[in-house]
XYZ file of C-alpha atoms in Angstrom:
317
model
C -3.754 -18.372 -27.478
C -4.291 -17.356 -23.835
C -7.463 -19.323 -23.607
C -5.668 -22.420 -25.011
C -2.928 -22.022 -22.485
C -5.532 -21.821 -19.669
C -7.180 -24.883 -20.827
C -3.954 -26.796 -21.293
C -2.941 -26.207 -17.644
C -6.250 -26.388 -15.942
C -7.856 -29.318 -17.853
C -4.996 -31.371 -19.318
C -2.137 -30.922 -16.895
C -4.149 -30.577 -13.687
C -7.058 -32.784 -15.001
C -9.704 -30.422 -13.398
C -13.214 -30.681 -14.826
C -14.249 -27.751 -17.128
C -17.782 -27.638 -15.668
C -16.414 -27.656 -12.118
C -16.015 -24.454 -10.039
C -12.317 -24.981 -9.305
C -11.670 -25.950 -13.039
C -13.385 -22.722 -14.340
C -11.445 -20.613 -11.659
C -8.004 -22.003 -12.614
C -8.607 -21.719 -16.289
C -9.659 -17.968 -15.890
C -6.617 -17.381 -13.553
C -4.065 -18.783 -15.938
C -5.536 -17.276 -18.920
C -5.768 -13.748 -17.402
C -2.291 -13.927 -15.738
C -0.678 -14.579 -19.262
C -2.823 -12.031 -21.116
C -2.611 -9.228 -18.727
C 1.099 -9.446 -18.062
C 1.955 -9.846 -21.804
C -0.180 -6.805 -22.534
C 1.365 -4.876 -19.618
C 4.970 -5.430 -20.817
C 4.242 -4.528 -24.432
C 2.060 -1.485 -23.774
C 4.218 -0.021 -20.816
C 7.438 -0.342 -23.181
C 5.768 1.240 -26.183
C 4.222 4.145 -24.312
C 7.474 4.601 -22.366
C 9.300 5.158 -25.626
C 6.840 7.734 -26.579
C 6.500 9.302 -23.250
C 10.228 9.309 -22.287
C 10.326 13.109 -22.589
C 7.134 13.843 -20.334
C 7.713 14.638 -16.762
C 5.370 16.109 -14.017
C 7.178 19.365 -14.564
C 6.312 19.416 -18.257
C 2.750 18.565 -17.486
C 2.640 21.453 -15.077
C 4.112 23.734 -17.719
C 1.501 22.778 -20.371
C -1.213 23.843 -18.086
C 0.371 26.972 -16.718
C -1.377 30.392 -17.536
C -4.019 29.111 -19.863
C -7.721 30.102 -19.715
C -9.764 28.058 -17.227
C -11.664 25.844 -19.861
C -8.445 25.209 -21.793
C -6.540 24.495 -18.723
C -9.086 22.071 -17.448
C -9.247 20.297 -20.874
C -5.472 19.941 -21.069
C -5.388 18.839 -17.361
C -8.100 16.072 -17.868
C -6.347 14.996 -21.159
C -2.874 14.874 -19.500
C -4.171 13.156 -16.523
C -5.596 10.463 -18.803
C -2.377 9.773 -20.849
C 0.124 10.121 -17.950
C 1.174 7.200 -15.622
C 0.956 9.101 -12.312
C -0.732 7.254 -9.554
C -1.864 8.233 -6.072
C 1.818 8.104 -4.818
C 2.344 11.053 -7.145
C -0.449 13.126 -6.015
C 1.267 15.284 -3.333
C 4.243 16.457 -5.537
C 1.884 17.094 -8.404
C -0.534 18.896 -6.164
C 2.237 21.092 -4.836
C 3.652 21.676 -8.300
C 0.237 22.713 -9.716
C -0.210 25.097 -6.703
C 3.212 26.721 -7.145
C 2.329 27.399 -10.953
C -0.722 29.338 -9.851
C -3.119 26.690 -11.611
C -6.655 26.887 -10.191
C -7.376 24.115 -7.623
C -10.382 23.000 -9.557
C -8.178 22.356 -12.570
C -5.714 20.627 -10.175
C -8.396 18.372 -8.950
C -9.619 17.544 -12.448
C -6.121 16.330 -13.109
C -5.954 14.396 -9.873
C -9.313 12.510 -10.776
C -8.407 11.730 -14.195
C -4.860 10.586 -13.565
C -5.328 7.318 -11.509
C -8.681 6.461 -13.068
C -7.674 6.582 -16.847
C -4.323 5.816 -18.200
C -3.134 4.341 -21.591
C -1.969 1.115 -19.986
C -5.308 0.331 -18.347
C -7.152 1.360 -21.604
C -5.109 -1.040 -23.727
C -5.523 -3.872 -21.282
C -9.296 -3.168 -20.776
C -9.833 -3.253 -24.553
C -7.972 -6.428 -24.765
C -9.850 -8.039 -22.003
C -13.381 -6.623 -22.376
C -13.491 -4.959 -25.719
C -13.468 -1.532 -27.140
C -17.064 -0.635 -26.571
C -16.855 -0.857 -22.777
C -13.358 0.666 -22.797
C -14.897 3.691 -24.620
C -17.694 3.843 -22.042
C -15.231 3.743 -19.209
C -12.908 6.379 -20.693
C -15.739 8.916 -21.649
C -17.377 8.438 -18.248
C -14.039 8.963 -16.447
C -13.259 12.155 -18.485
C -16.817 13.612 -17.865
C -16.317 12.881 -14.090
C -12.922 14.574 -14.075
C -14.127 17.583 -15.834
C -17.296 18.209 -13.934
C -15.882 17.120 -10.630
C -13.261 19.676 -10.808
C -15.813 22.440 -11.668
C -17.763 21.442 -8.612
C -14.779 21.325 -6.437
C -13.796 24.943 -7.537
C -17.265 26.399 -6.556
C -16.359 25.762 -2.823
C -13.279 28.086 -2.607
C -10.872 25.211 -1.794
C -8.059 27.611 -1.020
C -9.115 27.963 2.612
C -8.689 24.088 2.949
C -5.217 23.766 1.616
C -2.467 23.151 4.237
C -0.479 26.304 4.800
C 2.863 24.715 4.188
C 1.736 23.980 0.609
C 1.628 27.716 -0.332
C 5.234 28.263 0.984
C 6.832 25.544 -1.036
C 8.879 26.421 -4.153
C 10.006 23.491 -6.150
C 13.438 24.536 -7.628
C 14.661 24.251 -11.059
C 18.411 23.830 -10.251
C 18.469 19.999 -9.672
C 16.232 19.101 -12.611
C 18.019 16.660 -14.854
C 17.654 16.945 -18.622
C 16.712 13.466 -20.003
C 18.506 11.611 -22.446
C 16.643 12.296 -25.797
C 18.554 9.578 -27.860
C 16.800 6.414 -28.904
C 19.024 4.483 -26.797
C 18.140 6.580 -23.846
C 14.509 6.331 -24.452
C 14.927 2.611 -24.683
C 16.761 2.442 -21.213
C 13.967 4.639 -19.812
C 11.217 2.639 -21.239
C 12.783 -0.665 -19.828
C 13.180 1.185 -16.571
C 9.471 2.191 -16.685
C 8.476 -1.467 -17.464
C 10.465 -2.658 -14.451
C 9.146 -0.082 -12.098
C 5.417 -0.310 -13.016
C 5.411 -4.015 -12.905
C 7.217 -3.850 -9.518
C 4.361 -1.644 -8.437
C 1.526 -3.546 -9.941
C 2.311 -7.289 -10.117
C 0.886 -8.066 -6.709
C -2.338 -6.092 -7.121
C -2.876 -7.644 -10.570
C -2.449 -11.142 -9.353
C -4.763 -10.389 -6.276
C -7.331 -8.918 -8.829
C -7.015 -11.883 -11.132
C -7.432 -14.226 -8.050
C -10.571 -12.402 -7.001
C -11.995 -12.477 -10.407
C -11.176 -16.207 -10.791
C -12.969 -17.049 -7.562
C -15.932 -14.891 -8.592
C -15.948 -16.623 -12.010
C -15.635 -20.165 -10.793
C -17.728 -20.125 -7.586
C -20.366 -17.445 -7.581
C -23.652 -18.843 -9.259
C -25.039 -16.883 -12.199
C -28.580 -17.040 -11.062
C -27.420 -15.458 -7.787
C -25.635 -12.747 -9.655
C -28.623 -12.062 -11.894
C -30.939 -11.780 -8.982
C -28.837 -9.441 -6.826
C -26.402 -7.592 -9.216
C -28.087 -7.691 -12.532
C -29.005 -3.883 -12.454
C -32.584 -3.944 -11.601
C -31.981 -3.063 -7.902
C -31.027 0.606 -7.365
C -28.714 -0.096 -4.427
C -26.205 -2.272 -6.578
C -24.469 0.893 -7.812
C -24.010 2.782 -4.409
C -22.860 -0.648 -2.856
C -20.136 -1.067 -5.592
C -18.936 2.498 -4.997
C -18.651 1.838 -1.272
C -17.077 -1.470 -1.729
C -14.293 0.103 -3.774
C -13.240 2.426 -0.924
C -11.312 0.179 1.140
C -9.727 -1.672 -1.851
C -6.287 -0.576 -2.812
C -5.665 -1.213 -6.437
C -5.540 0.690 -9.661
C -7.560 0.784 -12.984
C -5.320 -2.106 -14.201
C -5.722 -4.341 -11.130
C -9.389 -4.217 -11.064
C -9.914 -5.170 -14.694
C -9.954 -9.091 -14.063
C -12.455 -8.377 -11.321
C -14.680 -6.513 -13.848
C -14.199 -9.208 -16.524
C -15.449 -11.824 -14.045
C -18.301 -9.650 -12.996
C -19.508 -8.977 -16.588
C -19.292 -12.592 -17.644
C -21.404 -13.603 -14.705
C -24.077 -11.015 -15.559
C -23.365 -8.008 -13.338
C -24.706 -4.938 -14.870
C -22.425 -2.676 -16.818
C -23.072 0.411 -14.760
C -22.459 -1.389 -11.586
C -19.237 -2.715 -12.935
C -18.054 0.615 -14.114
C -18.939 2.192 -10.790
C -16.807 -0.375 -8.681
C -13.731 0.177 -11.291
C -13.830 3.955 -10.864
C -14.317 3.809 -7.117
C -11.263 1.399 -6.739
C -9.071 3.492 -8.961
C -9.883 7.085 -7.743
C -11.739 6.839 -4.379
C -9.768 4.218 -2.449
C -8.751 4.952 1.197
C -5.088 5.017 0.714
C -5.539 7.753 -2.126
C -7.515 9.659 0.435
C -4.923 9.282 3.143
C -2.198 10.565 0.742
C -4.147 13.602 -0.316
C -4.728 14.446 3.441
C -1.034 15.430 3.412
C -1.881 18.567 1.426
C -5.642 19.303 1.998
C -7.740 19.434 5.146
C -10.464 17.118 6.095
C -13.390 19.297 4.885
C -11.673 19.484 1.434
C -11.073 15.706 1.457
C -14.685 14.904 2.418
C -16.011 17.044 -0.299
C -13.625 15.334 -2.759
C -14.746 11.809 -1.751
C -18.482 12.986 -1.782
C -18.319 14.588 -5.178
C -16.717 11.352 -6.642
C -19.060 9.051 -4.926
C -22.048 10.855 -6.156
C -20.533 11.130 -9.655
C -19.825 7.431 -9.870
C -23.241 6.540 -8.599
C -24.893 8.677 -11.288
C -22.552 7.211 -13.945
C -23.471 3.719 -12.865
C -27.256 4.299 -12.713
C -26.992 6.002 -16.201
C -25.250 3.110 -17.716
C -27.544 0.528 -16.060
C -30.532 2.425 -17.465
C -29.229 2.626 -21.039
C -28.322 -1.113 -20.971
């Protein structure tokens, strides 16, 4: 249906040639705009109904006072199924510290939360298929689990800003959510509006970049330079993702265009992970609660992990 819509607008209404770079780019852009925004609205609404009772406070309570391995498993899982992005990093970090949750567990949550979420998973599956989606999710969960363990080895408490230890998030002003079906419906609609307001521009930019790549970058150039044979393509993809501010959803169209042109799977996954969890704005937000040595360690651990994941998948492929 979406492919037909793209063909209708690009080839019949605009009279572009299917074999031309512009025709291919416009077809890709229209098709992905329709497909991704339809999926976004449906998935955000459905998950909003199911998740209306989940809040950052409840996430914190789930993890509090559990054994380290159990707390880490719950933190990674909750990070993967909750919608919190980099803008939520500071209050979540403070809330976890207040609850006495180990910092390594907290960082496992902070790694998983922006990199994996149910909206991105459903859209990734709809655009690229379940096989690649499963690879991305499994790799992301592994990075979050082991990344938190590595971070914990460095005694991070000494690099947490002093004011964080003094903050106590009060219970008095906490509002009990409306548990009725109508209340969940209103909250789900509000979540659709809020997430679309936050995402629409980045999704359009991602689709535009993907369309340009799809229409104008020659396949033979891609196969020679980004096909996975050269070792440097993966670390280059990780570095490329750092200055880009998007999320797992916004980078999907770029990944789709890269894969259709022949970019190696591992290189594509490394870029997606870097954009979602290692972007410069994410680092600057975290700087409010941790000092530069911890921030450098966090970025270094993730960069090495994403590079190893990319190399591993390229080797398997």
